[in-house]
Short mmCIF file of C-alpha atoms and ligand atoms in Angstrom, two decimals:
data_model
loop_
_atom_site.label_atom_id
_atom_site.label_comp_id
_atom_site.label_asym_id
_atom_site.label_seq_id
_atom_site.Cartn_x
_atom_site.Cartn_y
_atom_site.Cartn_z
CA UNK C 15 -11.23 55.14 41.29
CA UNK C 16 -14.48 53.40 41.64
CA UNK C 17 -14.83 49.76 40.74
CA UNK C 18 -16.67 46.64 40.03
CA UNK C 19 -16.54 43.80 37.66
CA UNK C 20 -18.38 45.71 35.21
CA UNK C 21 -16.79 49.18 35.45
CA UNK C 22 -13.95 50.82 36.54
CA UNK C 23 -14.28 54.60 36.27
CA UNK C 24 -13.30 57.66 37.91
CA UNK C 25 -15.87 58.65 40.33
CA UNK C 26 -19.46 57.32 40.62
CA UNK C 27 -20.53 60.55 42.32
CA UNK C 28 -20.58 62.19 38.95
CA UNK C 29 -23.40 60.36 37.38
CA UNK C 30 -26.35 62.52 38.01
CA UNK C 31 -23.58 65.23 35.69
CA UNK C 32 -22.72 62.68 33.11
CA UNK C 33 -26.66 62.28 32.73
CA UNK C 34 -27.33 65.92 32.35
CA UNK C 35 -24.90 66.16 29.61
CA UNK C 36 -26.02 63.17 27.57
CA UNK C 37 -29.56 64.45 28.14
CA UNK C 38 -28.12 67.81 26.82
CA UNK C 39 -26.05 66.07 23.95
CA UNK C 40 -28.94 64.02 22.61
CA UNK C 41 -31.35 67.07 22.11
CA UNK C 42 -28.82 68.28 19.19
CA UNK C 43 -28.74 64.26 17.85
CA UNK C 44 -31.87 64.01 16.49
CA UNK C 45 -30.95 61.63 13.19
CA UNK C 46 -29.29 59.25 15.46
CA UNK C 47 -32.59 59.77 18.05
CA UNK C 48 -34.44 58.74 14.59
CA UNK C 49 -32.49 55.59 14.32
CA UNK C 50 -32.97 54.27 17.89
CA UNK C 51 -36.73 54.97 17.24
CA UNK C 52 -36.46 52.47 14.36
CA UNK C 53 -33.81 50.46 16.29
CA UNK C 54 -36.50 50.63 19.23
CA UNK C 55 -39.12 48.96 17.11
CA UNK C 56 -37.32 46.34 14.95
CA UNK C 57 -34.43 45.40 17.42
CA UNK C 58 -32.13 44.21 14.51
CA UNK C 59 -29.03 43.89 17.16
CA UNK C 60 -31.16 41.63 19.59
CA UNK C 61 -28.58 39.73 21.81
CA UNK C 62 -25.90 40.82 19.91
CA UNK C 63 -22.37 41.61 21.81
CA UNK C 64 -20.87 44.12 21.03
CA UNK C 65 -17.48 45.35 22.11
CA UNK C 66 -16.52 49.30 21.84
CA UNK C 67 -12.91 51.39 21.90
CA UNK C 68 -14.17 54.80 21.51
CA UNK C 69 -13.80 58.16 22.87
CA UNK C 70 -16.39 58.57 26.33
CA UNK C 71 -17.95 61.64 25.76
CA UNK C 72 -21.49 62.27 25.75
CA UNK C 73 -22.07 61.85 22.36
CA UNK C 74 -20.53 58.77 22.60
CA UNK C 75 -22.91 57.37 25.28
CA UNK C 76 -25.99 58.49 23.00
CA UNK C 77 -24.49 55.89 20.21
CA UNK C 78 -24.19 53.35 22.86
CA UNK C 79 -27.73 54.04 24.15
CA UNK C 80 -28.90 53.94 20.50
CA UNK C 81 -27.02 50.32 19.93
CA UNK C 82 -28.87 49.23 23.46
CA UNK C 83 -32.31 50.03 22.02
CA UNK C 84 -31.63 47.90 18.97
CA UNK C 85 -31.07 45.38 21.68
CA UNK C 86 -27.25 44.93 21.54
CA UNK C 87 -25.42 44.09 24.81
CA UNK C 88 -22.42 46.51 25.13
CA UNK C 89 -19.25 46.71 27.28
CA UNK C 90 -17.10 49.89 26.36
CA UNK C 91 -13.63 51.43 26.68
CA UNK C 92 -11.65 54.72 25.88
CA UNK C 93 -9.60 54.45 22.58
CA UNK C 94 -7.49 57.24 24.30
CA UNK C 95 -5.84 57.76 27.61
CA UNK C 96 -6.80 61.38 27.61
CA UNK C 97 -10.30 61.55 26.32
CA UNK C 98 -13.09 60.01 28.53
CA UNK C 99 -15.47 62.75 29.95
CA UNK C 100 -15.41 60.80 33.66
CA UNK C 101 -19.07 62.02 34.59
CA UNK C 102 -19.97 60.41 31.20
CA UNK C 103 -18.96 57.21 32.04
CA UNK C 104 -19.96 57.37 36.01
CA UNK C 105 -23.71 57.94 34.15
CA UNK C 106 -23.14 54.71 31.26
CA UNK C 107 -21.72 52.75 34.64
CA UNK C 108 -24.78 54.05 36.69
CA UNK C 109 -27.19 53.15 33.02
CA UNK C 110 -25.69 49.52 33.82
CA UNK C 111 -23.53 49.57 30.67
CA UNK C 112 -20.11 47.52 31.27
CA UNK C 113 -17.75 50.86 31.10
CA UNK C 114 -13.77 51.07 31.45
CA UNK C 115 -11.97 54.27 31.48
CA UNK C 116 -11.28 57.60 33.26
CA UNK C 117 -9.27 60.51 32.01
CA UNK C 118 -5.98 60.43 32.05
CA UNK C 119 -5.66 56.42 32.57
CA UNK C 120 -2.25 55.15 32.34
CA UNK C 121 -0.99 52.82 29.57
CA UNK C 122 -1.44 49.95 31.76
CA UNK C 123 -4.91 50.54 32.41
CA UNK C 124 -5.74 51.52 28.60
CA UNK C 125 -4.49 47.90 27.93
CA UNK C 126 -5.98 46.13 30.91
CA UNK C 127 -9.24 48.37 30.03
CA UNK C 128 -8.96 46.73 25.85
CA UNK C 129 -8.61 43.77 27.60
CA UNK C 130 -11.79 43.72 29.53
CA UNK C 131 -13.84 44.04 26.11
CA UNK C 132 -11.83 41.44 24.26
CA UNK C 133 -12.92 39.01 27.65
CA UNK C 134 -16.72 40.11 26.89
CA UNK C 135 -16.21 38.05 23.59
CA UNK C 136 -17.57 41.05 21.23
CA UNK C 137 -19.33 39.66 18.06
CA UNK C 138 -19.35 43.22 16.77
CA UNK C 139 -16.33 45.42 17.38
CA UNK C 140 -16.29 49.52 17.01
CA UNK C 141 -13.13 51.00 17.05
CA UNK C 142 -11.65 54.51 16.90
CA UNK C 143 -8.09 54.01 15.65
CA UNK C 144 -8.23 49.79 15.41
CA UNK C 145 -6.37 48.79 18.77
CA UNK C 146 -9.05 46.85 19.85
CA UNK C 147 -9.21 44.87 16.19
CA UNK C 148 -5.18 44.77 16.45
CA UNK C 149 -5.36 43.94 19.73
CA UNK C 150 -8.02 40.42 18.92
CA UNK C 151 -5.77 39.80 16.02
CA UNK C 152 -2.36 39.73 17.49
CA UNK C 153 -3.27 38.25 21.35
CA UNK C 154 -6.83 36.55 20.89
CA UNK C 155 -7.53 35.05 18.02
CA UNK C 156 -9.38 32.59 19.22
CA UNK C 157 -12.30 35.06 19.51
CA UNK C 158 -12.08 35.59 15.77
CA UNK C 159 -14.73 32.69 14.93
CA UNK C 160 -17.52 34.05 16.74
CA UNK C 161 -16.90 38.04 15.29
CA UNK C 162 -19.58 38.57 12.53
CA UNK C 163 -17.47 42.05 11.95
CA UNK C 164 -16.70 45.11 13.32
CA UNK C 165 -16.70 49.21 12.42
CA UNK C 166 -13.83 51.72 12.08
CA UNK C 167 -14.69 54.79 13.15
CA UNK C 168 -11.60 57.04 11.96
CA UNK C 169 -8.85 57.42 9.00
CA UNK C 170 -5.97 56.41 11.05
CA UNK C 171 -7.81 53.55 12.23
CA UNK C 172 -8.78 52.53 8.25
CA UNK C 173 -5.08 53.01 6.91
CA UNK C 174 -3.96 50.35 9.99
CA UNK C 175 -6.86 47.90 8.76
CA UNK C 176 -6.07 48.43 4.99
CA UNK C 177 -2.42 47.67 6.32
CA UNK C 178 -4.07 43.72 7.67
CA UNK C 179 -5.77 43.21 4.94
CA UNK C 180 -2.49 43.90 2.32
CA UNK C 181 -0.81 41.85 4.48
CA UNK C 182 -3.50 39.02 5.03
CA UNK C 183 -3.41 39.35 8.72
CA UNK C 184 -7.24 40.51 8.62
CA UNK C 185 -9.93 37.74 9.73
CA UNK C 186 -13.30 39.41 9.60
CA UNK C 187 -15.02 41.92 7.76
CA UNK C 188 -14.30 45.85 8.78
CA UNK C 189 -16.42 48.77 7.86
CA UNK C 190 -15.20 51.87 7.29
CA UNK C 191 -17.27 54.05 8.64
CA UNK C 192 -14.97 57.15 8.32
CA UNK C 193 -15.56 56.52 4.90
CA UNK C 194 -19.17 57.44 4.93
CA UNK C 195 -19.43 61.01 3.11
CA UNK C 196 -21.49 62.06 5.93
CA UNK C 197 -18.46 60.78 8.27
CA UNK C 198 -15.32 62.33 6.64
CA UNK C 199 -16.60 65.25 5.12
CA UNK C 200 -18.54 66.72 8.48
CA UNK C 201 -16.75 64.97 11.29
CA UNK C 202 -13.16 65.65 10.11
CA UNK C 203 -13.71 68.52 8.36
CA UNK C 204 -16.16 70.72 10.28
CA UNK C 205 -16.19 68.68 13.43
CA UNK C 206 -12.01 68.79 13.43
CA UNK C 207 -11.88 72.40 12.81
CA UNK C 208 -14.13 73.52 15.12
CA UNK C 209 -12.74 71.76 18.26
CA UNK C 210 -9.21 72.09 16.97
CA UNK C 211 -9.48 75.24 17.78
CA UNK C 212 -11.85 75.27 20.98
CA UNK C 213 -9.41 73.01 22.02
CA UNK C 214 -6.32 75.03 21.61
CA UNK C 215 -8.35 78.29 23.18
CA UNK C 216 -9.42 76.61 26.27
CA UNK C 217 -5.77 75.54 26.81
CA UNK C 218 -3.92 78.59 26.27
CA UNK C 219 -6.96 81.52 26.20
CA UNK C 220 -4.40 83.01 23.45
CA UNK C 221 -6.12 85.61 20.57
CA UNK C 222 -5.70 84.33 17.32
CA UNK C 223 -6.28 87.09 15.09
CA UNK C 224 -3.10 88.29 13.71
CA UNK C 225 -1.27 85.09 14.57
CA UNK C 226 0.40 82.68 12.42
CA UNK C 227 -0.59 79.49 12.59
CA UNK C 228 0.94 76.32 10.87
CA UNK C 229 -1.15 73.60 9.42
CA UNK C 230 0.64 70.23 8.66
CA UNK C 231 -1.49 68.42 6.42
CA UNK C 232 -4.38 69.56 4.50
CA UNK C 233 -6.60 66.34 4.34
CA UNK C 234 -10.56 66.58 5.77
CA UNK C 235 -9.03 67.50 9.15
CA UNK C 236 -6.51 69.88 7.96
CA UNK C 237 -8.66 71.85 5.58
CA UNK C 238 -11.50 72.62 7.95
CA UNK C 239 -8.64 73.54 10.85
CA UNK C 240 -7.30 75.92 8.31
CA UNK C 241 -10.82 77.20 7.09
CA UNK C 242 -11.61 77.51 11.14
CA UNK C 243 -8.51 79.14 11.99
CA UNK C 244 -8.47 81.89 9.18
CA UNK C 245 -11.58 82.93 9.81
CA UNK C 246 -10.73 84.30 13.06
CA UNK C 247 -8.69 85.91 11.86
CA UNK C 248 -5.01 84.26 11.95
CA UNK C 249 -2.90 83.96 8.44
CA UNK C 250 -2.76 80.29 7.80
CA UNK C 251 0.42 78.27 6.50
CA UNK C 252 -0.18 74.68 5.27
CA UNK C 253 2.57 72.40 5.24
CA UNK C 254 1.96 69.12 2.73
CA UNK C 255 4.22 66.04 1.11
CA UNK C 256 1.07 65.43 -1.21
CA UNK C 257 1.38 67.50 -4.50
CA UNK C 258 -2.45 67.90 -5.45
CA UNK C 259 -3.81 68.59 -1.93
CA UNK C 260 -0.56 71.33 -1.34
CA UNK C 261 -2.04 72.88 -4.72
CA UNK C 262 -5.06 72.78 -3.31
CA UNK C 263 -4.16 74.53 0.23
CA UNK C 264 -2.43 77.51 -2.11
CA UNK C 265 -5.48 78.01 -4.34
CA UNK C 266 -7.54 78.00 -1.40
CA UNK C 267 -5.52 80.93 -0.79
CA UNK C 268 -3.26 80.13 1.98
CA UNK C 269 0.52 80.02 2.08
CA UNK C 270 2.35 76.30 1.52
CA UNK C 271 6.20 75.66 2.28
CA UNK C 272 8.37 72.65 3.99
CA UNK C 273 7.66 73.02 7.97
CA UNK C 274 11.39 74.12 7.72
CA UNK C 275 10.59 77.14 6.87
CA UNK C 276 7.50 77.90 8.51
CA UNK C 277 8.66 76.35 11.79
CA UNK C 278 10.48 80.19 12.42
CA UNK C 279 7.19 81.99 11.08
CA UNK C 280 4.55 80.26 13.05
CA UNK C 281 3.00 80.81 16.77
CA UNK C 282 0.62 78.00 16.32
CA UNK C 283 1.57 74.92 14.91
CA UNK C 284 -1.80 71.81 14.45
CA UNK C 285 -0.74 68.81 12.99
CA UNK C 286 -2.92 66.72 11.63
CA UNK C 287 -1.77 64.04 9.10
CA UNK C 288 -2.06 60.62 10.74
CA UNK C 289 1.79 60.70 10.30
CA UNK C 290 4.86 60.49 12.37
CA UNK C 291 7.50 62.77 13.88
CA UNK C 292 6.07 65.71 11.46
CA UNK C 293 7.33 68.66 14.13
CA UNK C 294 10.52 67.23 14.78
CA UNK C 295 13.27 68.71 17.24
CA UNK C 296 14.87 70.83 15.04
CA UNK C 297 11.65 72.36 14.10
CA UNK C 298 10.90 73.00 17.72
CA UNK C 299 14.33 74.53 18.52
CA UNK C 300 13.55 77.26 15.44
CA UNK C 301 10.23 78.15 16.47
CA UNK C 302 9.72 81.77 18.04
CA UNK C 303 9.71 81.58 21.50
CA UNK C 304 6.41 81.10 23.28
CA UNK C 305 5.31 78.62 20.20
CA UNK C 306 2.44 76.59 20.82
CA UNK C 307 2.12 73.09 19.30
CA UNK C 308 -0.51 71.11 19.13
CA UNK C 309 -2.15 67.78 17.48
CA UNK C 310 -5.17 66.87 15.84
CA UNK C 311 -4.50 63.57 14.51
CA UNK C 312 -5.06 60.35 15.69
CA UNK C 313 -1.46 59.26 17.60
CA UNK C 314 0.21 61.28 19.98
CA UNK C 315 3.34 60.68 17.65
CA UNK C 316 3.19 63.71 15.27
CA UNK C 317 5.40 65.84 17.49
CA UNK C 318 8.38 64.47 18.64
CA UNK C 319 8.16 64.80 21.97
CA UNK C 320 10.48 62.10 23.19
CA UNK C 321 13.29 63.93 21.82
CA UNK C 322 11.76 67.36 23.18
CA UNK C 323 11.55 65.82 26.53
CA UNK C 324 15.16 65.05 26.55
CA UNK C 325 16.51 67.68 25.00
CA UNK C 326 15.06 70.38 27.00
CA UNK C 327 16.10 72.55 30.44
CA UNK C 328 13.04 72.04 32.25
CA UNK C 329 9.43 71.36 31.54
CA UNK C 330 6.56 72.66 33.74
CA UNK C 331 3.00 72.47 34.28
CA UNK C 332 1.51 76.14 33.29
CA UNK C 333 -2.06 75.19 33.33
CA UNK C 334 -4.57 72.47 32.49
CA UNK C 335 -3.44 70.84 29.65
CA UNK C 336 -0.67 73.49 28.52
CA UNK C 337 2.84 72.85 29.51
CA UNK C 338 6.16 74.65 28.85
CA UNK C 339 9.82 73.44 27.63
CA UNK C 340 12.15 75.48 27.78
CA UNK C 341 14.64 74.72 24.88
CA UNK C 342 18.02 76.58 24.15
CA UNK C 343 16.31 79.44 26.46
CA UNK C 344 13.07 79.59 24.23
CA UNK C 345 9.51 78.71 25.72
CA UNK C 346 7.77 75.78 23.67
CA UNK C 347 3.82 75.03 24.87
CA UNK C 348 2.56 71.70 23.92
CA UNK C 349 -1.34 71.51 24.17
CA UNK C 350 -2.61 68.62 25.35
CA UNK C 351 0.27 66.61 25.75
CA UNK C 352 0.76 66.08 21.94
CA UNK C 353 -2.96 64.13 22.07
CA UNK C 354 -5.85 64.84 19.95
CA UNK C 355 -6.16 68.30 21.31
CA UNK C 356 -9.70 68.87 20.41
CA UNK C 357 -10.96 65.72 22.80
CA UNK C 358 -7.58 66.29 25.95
CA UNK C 359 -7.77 70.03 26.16
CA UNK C 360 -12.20 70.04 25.28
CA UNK C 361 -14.91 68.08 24.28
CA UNK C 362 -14.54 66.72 21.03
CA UNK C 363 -16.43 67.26 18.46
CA UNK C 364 -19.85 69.12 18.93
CA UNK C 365 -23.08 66.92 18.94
CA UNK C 366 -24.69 67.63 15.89
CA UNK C 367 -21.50 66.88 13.78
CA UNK C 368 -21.28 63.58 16.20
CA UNK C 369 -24.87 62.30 15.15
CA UNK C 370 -23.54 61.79 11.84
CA UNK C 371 -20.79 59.59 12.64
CA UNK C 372 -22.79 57.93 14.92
CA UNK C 373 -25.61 57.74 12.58
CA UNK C 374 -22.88 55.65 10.21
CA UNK C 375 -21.64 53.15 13.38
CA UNK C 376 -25.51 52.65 13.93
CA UNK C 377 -26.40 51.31 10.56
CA UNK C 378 -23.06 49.73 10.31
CA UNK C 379 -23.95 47.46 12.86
CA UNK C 380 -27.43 46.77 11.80
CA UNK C 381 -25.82 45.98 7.91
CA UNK C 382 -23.21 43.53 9.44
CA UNK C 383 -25.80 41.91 11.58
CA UNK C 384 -28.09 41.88 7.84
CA UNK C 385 -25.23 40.42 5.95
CA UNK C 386 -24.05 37.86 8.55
CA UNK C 387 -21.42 35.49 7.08
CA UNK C 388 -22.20 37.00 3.48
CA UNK C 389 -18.94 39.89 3.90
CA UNK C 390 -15.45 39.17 2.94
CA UNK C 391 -12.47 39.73 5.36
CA UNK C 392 -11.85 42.98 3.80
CA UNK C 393 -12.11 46.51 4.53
CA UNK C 394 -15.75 47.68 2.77
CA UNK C 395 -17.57 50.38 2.86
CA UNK C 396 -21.55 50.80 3.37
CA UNK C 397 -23.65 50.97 0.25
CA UNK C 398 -24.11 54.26 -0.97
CA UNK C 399 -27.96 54.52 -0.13
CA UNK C 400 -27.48 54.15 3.98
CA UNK C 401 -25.25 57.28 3.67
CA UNK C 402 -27.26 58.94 1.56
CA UNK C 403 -30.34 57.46 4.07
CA UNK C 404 -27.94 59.36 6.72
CA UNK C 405 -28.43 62.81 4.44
CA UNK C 406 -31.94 62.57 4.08
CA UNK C 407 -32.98 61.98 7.77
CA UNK C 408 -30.00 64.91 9.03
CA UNK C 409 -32.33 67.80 6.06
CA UNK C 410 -35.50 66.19 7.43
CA UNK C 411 -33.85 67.35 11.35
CA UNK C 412 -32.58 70.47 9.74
CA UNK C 413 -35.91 71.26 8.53
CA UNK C 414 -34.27 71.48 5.12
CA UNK C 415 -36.32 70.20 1.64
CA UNK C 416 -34.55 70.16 -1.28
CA UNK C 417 -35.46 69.61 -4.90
CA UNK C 418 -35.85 66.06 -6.95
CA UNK C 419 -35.46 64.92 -10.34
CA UNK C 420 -38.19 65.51 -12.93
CA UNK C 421 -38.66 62.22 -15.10
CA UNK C 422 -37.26 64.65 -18.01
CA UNK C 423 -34.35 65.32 -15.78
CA UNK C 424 -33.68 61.86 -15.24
CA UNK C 425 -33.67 60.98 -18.61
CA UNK C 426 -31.29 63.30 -20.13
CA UNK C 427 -28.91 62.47 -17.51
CA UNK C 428 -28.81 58.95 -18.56
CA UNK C 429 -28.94 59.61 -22.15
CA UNK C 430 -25.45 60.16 -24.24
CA UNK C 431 -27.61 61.24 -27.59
CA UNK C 432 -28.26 64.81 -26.71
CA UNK C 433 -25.88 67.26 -27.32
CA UNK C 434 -25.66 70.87 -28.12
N1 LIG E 24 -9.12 65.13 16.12
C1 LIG E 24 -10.15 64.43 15.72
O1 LIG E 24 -11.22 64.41 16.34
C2 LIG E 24 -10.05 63.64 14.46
C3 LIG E 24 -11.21 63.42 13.66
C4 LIG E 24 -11.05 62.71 12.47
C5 LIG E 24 -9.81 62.23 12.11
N2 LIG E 24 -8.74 62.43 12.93
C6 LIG E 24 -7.39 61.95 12.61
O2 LIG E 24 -6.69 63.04 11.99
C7 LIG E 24 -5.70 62.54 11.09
C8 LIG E 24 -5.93 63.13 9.70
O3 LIG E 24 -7.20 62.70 9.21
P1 LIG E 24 -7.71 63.13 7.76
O4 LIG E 24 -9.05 62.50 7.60
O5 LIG E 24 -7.54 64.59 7.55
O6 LIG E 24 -6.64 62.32 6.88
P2 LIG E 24 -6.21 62.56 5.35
O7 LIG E 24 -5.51 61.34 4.96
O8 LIG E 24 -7.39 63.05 4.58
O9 LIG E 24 -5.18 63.80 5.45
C9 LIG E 24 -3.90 63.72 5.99
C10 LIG E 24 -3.01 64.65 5.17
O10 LIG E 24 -1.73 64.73 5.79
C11 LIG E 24 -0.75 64.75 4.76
N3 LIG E 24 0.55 64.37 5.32
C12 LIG E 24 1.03 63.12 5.60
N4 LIG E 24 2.28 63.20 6.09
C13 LIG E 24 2.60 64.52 6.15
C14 LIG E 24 3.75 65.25 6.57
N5 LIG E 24 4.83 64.63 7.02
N6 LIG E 24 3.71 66.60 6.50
C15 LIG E 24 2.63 67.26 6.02
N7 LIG E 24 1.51 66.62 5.59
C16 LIG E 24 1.49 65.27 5.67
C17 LIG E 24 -1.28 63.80 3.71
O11 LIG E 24 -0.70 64.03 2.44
C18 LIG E 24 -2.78 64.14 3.73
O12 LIG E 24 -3.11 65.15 2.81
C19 LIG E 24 -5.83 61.03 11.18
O13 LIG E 24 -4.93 60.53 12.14
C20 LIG E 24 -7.26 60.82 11.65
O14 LIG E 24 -7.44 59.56 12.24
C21 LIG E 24 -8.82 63.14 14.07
#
């Protein structure tokens, strides 16, 4: 491990890599490039702190390259043990950004790593998953004065925060940036499904036409695993305790049940509901033996494998990120060590589909900066216009135009007289 007071990484000999691949990254990012041009100019985050838990991939480090060019001072750490691309972070380390993580970091060092961002004294915090917000609130409070507010980047991280603030425990304002329409319904939905499944591939190399595989929950993340996964070819099962989205999985055209009953039908299970214990033993010991499960959501606590742990033979290592249990004489694979498979086992989500999200932290930033002491100590989300602002400049980079309203248009739309 390579470190200094401001990093601690895996290997500073992979910097000239992690540069290549940002360099790489960036070239699909052009609406976020477009907002560090304007960030460039107008430096609306001029000696601003601010403190980051997210994922260290490449696309990460183009955000946090953006936020420096709007003249924010950054530190940054891993919101997962299992995620940080270490050449990524040897290049943000080598960039002189203060960077803490390397892949596969123990709990201790996840903590210790939180820790080192809370001591930076962030007046803007961006989280994936709100530990570092939980982590301010419940040990240092004391911080809380000087926090002008801070970003959430996904839904398991909102649902925690919405948690605070029914409880009063939250103390600044929160922005939910997965709540952005060009957040949830690109990043979870096509971002998700797409490296779901490259995730699951480059861990087990299996062929999924002709295989069944089991989708529990069929939220944004679900539905574009699902949508990914049939259309190579596998026959999808959804598994749902919501009525309307369940409905929604069967008119979609794919099969719904309890995971009861698809647990014996499946050879690929995804979970991906921001919920615990959803593949529990006794779903494990039914599957068909060389099962694969997998998870997509947020905590490594949608299987249940404490109880696989102890209730299996043996385990073993088969290959990166794939390992074997052998229960009541049956093989169970877990991908990625029960982890967000799409960020353990690959790279997260592609670039493009990152650029939006990132697009949304961006302006986040730059609105709580605007509105300074003006926010409640609530969970809000951004005005309407800097999403659709988002849209606009992602056509513009797709070279897309699309059509406006005519004045006529715009007034029968907001007239009730007119009829048939
Ligand atoms: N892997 C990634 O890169 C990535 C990206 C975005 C979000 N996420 C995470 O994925 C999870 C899901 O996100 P989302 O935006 O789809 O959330 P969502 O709330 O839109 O969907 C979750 C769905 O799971 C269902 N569900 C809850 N408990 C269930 C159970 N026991 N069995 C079956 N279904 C159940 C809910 O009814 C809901 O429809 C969250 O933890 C989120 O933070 C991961």
């Amino acid at each position: 491990m390579d470190q200094k007071e401001n990093y601690c990484i895996k290997d500073m000999g992979l910097a000239k890599t992690g540069e290549l691949n940002i360099e790489y990254a960036e070239k699909d990012m052009q609406a976020l490039l477009k907002i560090r041009q304007g960030f460039e100019k107008e430096k609306p985050l001029k000696g601003i702190r601010i403190g980051i838990a997210l994922h260290i991939t490449k696309e990460t480090a183009a955000l946090v390259r953006t936020l420096r060019a709007g003249g924010a001072d950054i530190a940054i750490c891993s919101c997962n043990p299992l995620s940080t691309q270490d050449d990524v972070a040897a290049a943000l380390a080598a960039q002189g950004f203060r960077v803490y993580g390397y892949k596969g970091e123990t709990t201790d060092d996840y903590y210790r790593f939180l820790k080192k961002v809370i001591e930076f004294r962030p007046q803007i915090t961006i989280d994936d998953g709100c530990d570092l917000v939980s982590e301010i609130h419940k040990s240092h409070p004391e911080l809380i004065p000087e926090i002008i507010g801070g970003c959430e980047e996904t839904t398991t991280g909102v649902i925690r925060l919405r948690a605070m603030e029914k409880d009063n425990a939250l103390k600044y304002p929160m922005v939910a940036v997965n709540d952005n329409l060009t957040k949830h319904l690109v990043d979870n939905y096509y971002g998700t499904g797409q490296s779901t499944i490259d995730g699951i591939l480059r861990a087990s190399n299996i062929l999924l036409a002709g295989k069944t595989v089991v989708v529990a929950g069929y939220g944004d993340c679900g539905k574009g695993i699902a949508l990914r996964a049939s259309g190579m070819g596998a026959k999808v099962i959804v598994t749902e305790i919501n009525p309307f989205r369940a409905m929604k999985a069967a008119l979609d055209g794919f099969r719904v049940m309890p995971m009861e009953d698809a647990a014996a039908l499946g050879h690929v299970f995804i979970t991906a509901t921001g919920n615990i214990n959803v593949i529990t033993l006794s779903h494990m010991q039914n599957m068909k033996s060389g099962a694969i499960v997998a998870n997509s959501g947020h905590f490594d606590v949608e299987i249940d494998l404490k109880s696989l742990k102890q209730s299996a033979d043996s385990e073993r290592k088969i290959r990166p990120f794939l390992d074997e249990y052998i229960l009541s004489g049956k093989s169970v694979y877990v991908a990625g060590e029960g982890r967000l498979v799409n960020l353990a086992a690959a790279e997260g989500h592609p670039s493009a589909v990152m650029s939006l999200s990132f697009c949304g932290q961006a302006l986040a930033a730059e609105f709580l900066v605007k509105n300074k002491g003006k926010l409640p100590k609530k969970v809000i989300t951004l005005p309407e216009e800097i999403d659709e602002k988002i849209s606009v400049i992602q056509l513009e980079a797709m070279g897309i135009r699309i059509d406006s309203l005519t004045e006529q248009q715009k007034k029968y739309l907001s007239s009730w007289e007119e009829g048939t």
